[in-house]
PDB file of C-alpha atoms in Angstrom:
ATOM      1  CA  UNK A  26     -74.787 -72.771 324.941  1.00  0.00           C
ATOM      2  CA  UNK A  27     -71.024 -72.807 325.577  1.00  0.00           C
ATOM      3  CA  UNK A  28     -69.553 -76.273 325.025  1.00  0.00           C
ATOM      4  CA  UNK A  29     -65.890 -75.293 325.385  1.00  0.00           C
ATOM      5  CA  UNK A  30     -63.898 -77.742 327.423  1.00  0.00           C
ATOM      6  CA  UNK A  31     -61.565 -76.145 330.002  1.00  0.00           C
ATOM      7  CA  UNK A  32     -58.482 -77.142 328.027  1.00  0.00           C
ATOM      8  CA  UNK A  33     -59.878 -75.407 324.917  1.00  0.00           C
ATOM      9  CA  UNK A  34     -60.044 -72.028 326.668  1.00  0.00           C
ATOM     10  CA  UNK A  35     -57.303 -69.591 325.659  1.00  0.00           C
ATOM     11  CA  UNK A  36     -54.830 -68.116 328.148  1.00  0.00           C
ATOM     12  CA  UNK A  37     -56.523 -64.730 328.329  1.00  0.00           C
ATOM     13  CA  UNK A  38     -59.907 -66.282 329.122  1.00  0.00           C
ATOM     14  CA  UNK A  39     -58.350 -68.515 331.790  1.00  0.00           C
ATOM     15  CA  UNK A  40     -56.784 -65.503 333.496  1.00  0.00           C
ATOM     16  CA  UNK A  41     -60.088 -63.636 333.370  1.00  0.00           C
ATOM     17  CA  UNK A  42     -61.819 -66.628 334.986  1.00  0.00           C
ATOM     18  CA  UNK A  43     -59.093 -66.853 337.641  1.00  0.00           C
ATOM     19  CA  UNK A  44     -59.447 -63.161 338.503  1.00  0.00           C
ATOM     20  CA  UNK A  45     -63.217 -63.425 338.671  1.00  0.00           C
ATOM     21  CA  UNK A  46     -63.395 -66.359 341.103  1.00  0.00           C
ATOM     22  CA  UNK A  47     -59.778 -66.896 342.319  1.00  0.00           C
ATOM     23  CA  UNK A  48     -60.110 -70.599 341.618  1.00  0.00           C
ATOM     24  CA  UNK A  49     -56.627 -72.116 341.257  1.00  0.00           C
ATOM     25  CA  UNK A  50     -58.028 -74.808 338.968  1.00  0.00           C
ATOM     26  CA  UNK A  51     -57.863 -72.245 336.134  1.00  0.00           C
ATOM     27  CA  UNK A  52     -54.124 -71.884 336.766  1.00  0.00           C
ATOM     28  CA  UNK A  53     -53.908 -75.669 336.871  1.00  0.00           C
ATOM     29  CA  UNK A  54     -55.024 -75.632 333.245  1.00  0.00           C
ATOM     30  CA  UNK A  55     -52.879 -72.668 332.234  1.00  0.00           C
ATOM     31  CA  UNK A  56     -49.481 -73.393 333.761  1.00  0.00           C
ATOM     32  CA  UNK A  57     -48.878 -76.871 332.277  1.00  0.00           C
ATOM     33  CA  UNK A  58     -49.092 -75.289 328.830  1.00  0.00           C
ATOM     34  CA  UNK A  59     -45.744 -73.662 329.567  1.00  0.00           C
ATOM     35  CA  UNK A  60     -44.020 -76.440 331.494  1.00  0.00           C
ATOM     36  CA  UNK A  61     -41.977 -77.892 328.624  1.00  0.00           C
ATOM     37  CA  UNK A  62     -40.942 -74.483 327.325  1.00  0.00           C
ATOM     38  CA  UNK A  63     -39.831 -73.334 330.760  1.00  0.00           C
ATOM     39  CA  UNK A  64     -38.113 -76.645 331.463  1.00  0.00           C
ATOM     40  CA  UNK A  65     -36.160 -76.274 328.218  1.00  0.00           C
ATOM     41  CA  UNK A  66     -35.007 -72.785 329.164  1.00  0.00           C
ATOM     42  CA  UNK A  67     -34.003 -73.934 332.644  1.00  0.00           C
ATOM     43  CA  UNK A  68     -32.122 -76.935 331.229  1.00  0.00           C
ATOM     44  CA  UNK A  69     -30.200 -74.639 328.885  1.00  0.00           C
ATOM     45  CA  UNK A  70     -28.883 -72.584 331.773  1.00  0.00           C
ATOM     46  CA  UNK A  71     -28.744 -75.059 334.640  1.00  0.00           C
ATOM     47  CA  UNK A  72     -27.666 -78.185 332.694  1.00  0.00           C
ATOM     48  CA  UNK A  73     -29.111 -80.441 335.372  1.00  0.00           C
ATOM     49  CA  UNK A  74     -32.565 -81.999 335.101  1.00  0.00           C
ATOM     50  CA  UNK A  75     -33.401 -81.989 338.811  1.00  0.00           C
ATOM     51  CA  UNK A  76     -32.238 -78.386 339.238  1.00  0.00           C
ATOM     52  CA  UNK A  77     -34.262 -77.405 336.163  1.00  0.00           C
ATOM     53  CA  UNK A  78     -37.395 -79.110 337.518  1.00  0.00           C
ATOM     54  CA  UNK A  79     -36.916 -77.340 340.851  1.00  0.00           C
ATOM     55  CA  UNK A  80     -36.540 -74.016 339.051  1.00  0.00           C
ATOM     56  CA  UNK A  81     -39.747 -74.602 337.070  1.00  0.00           C
ATOM     57  CA  UNK A  82     -41.569 -75.360 340.323  1.00  0.00           C
ATOM     58  CA  UNK A  83     -40.219 -72.160 341.885  1.00  0.00           C
ATOM     59  CA  UNK A  84     -41.230 -70.080 338.864  1.00  0.00           C
ATOM     60  CA  UNK A  85     -44.764 -71.476 338.949  1.00  0.00           C
ATOM     61  CA  UNK A  86     -45.120 -70.883 342.690  1.00  0.00           C
ATOM     62  CA  UNK A  87     -43.880 -67.308 342.278  1.00  0.00           C
ATOM     63  CA  UNK A  88     -46.253 -66.804 339.344  1.00  0.00           C
ATOM     64  CA  UNK A  89     -49.245 -68.021 341.341  1.00  0.00           C
ATOM     65  CA  UNK A  90     -48.372 -65.745 344.251  1.00  0.00           C
ATOM     66  CA  UNK A  91     -47.876 -62.721 342.012  1.00  0.00           C
ATOM     67  CA  UNK A  92     -51.066 -63.344 340.021  1.00  0.00           C
ATOM     68  CA  UNK A  93     -52.996 -63.291 343.278  1.00  0.00           C
ATOM     69  CA  UNK A  94     -51.473 -59.903 344.170  1.00  0.00           C
ATOM     70  CA  UNK A  95     -51.620 -58.139 340.808  1.00  0.00           C
ATOM     71  CA  UNK A  96     -53.972 -58.170 337.870  1.00  0.00           C
ATOM     72  CA  UNK A  97     -52.315 -58.811 334.515  1.00  0.00           C
ATOM     73  CA  UNK A  98     -53.650 -56.486 331.824  1.00  0.00           C
ATOM     74  CA  UNK A  99     -53.616 -57.312 328.106  1.00  0.00           C
TER      75      UNK A  99
END
């Protein structure tokens, strides 16, 4: 019996689940793990919180679109 909660699943497993059923809920678990890191990088270069938040949103949207087109291999 597998009692793993969705947030306990590692990134690789989440991507495998996403590719198997194309359910965006798996990405909804995965992407927030990187929000603060990406926001920090964007803040470093953009030096404006709203612009940085917009950039993070754009990166995530692009990521979702690209993941649906291509399969990431490990």
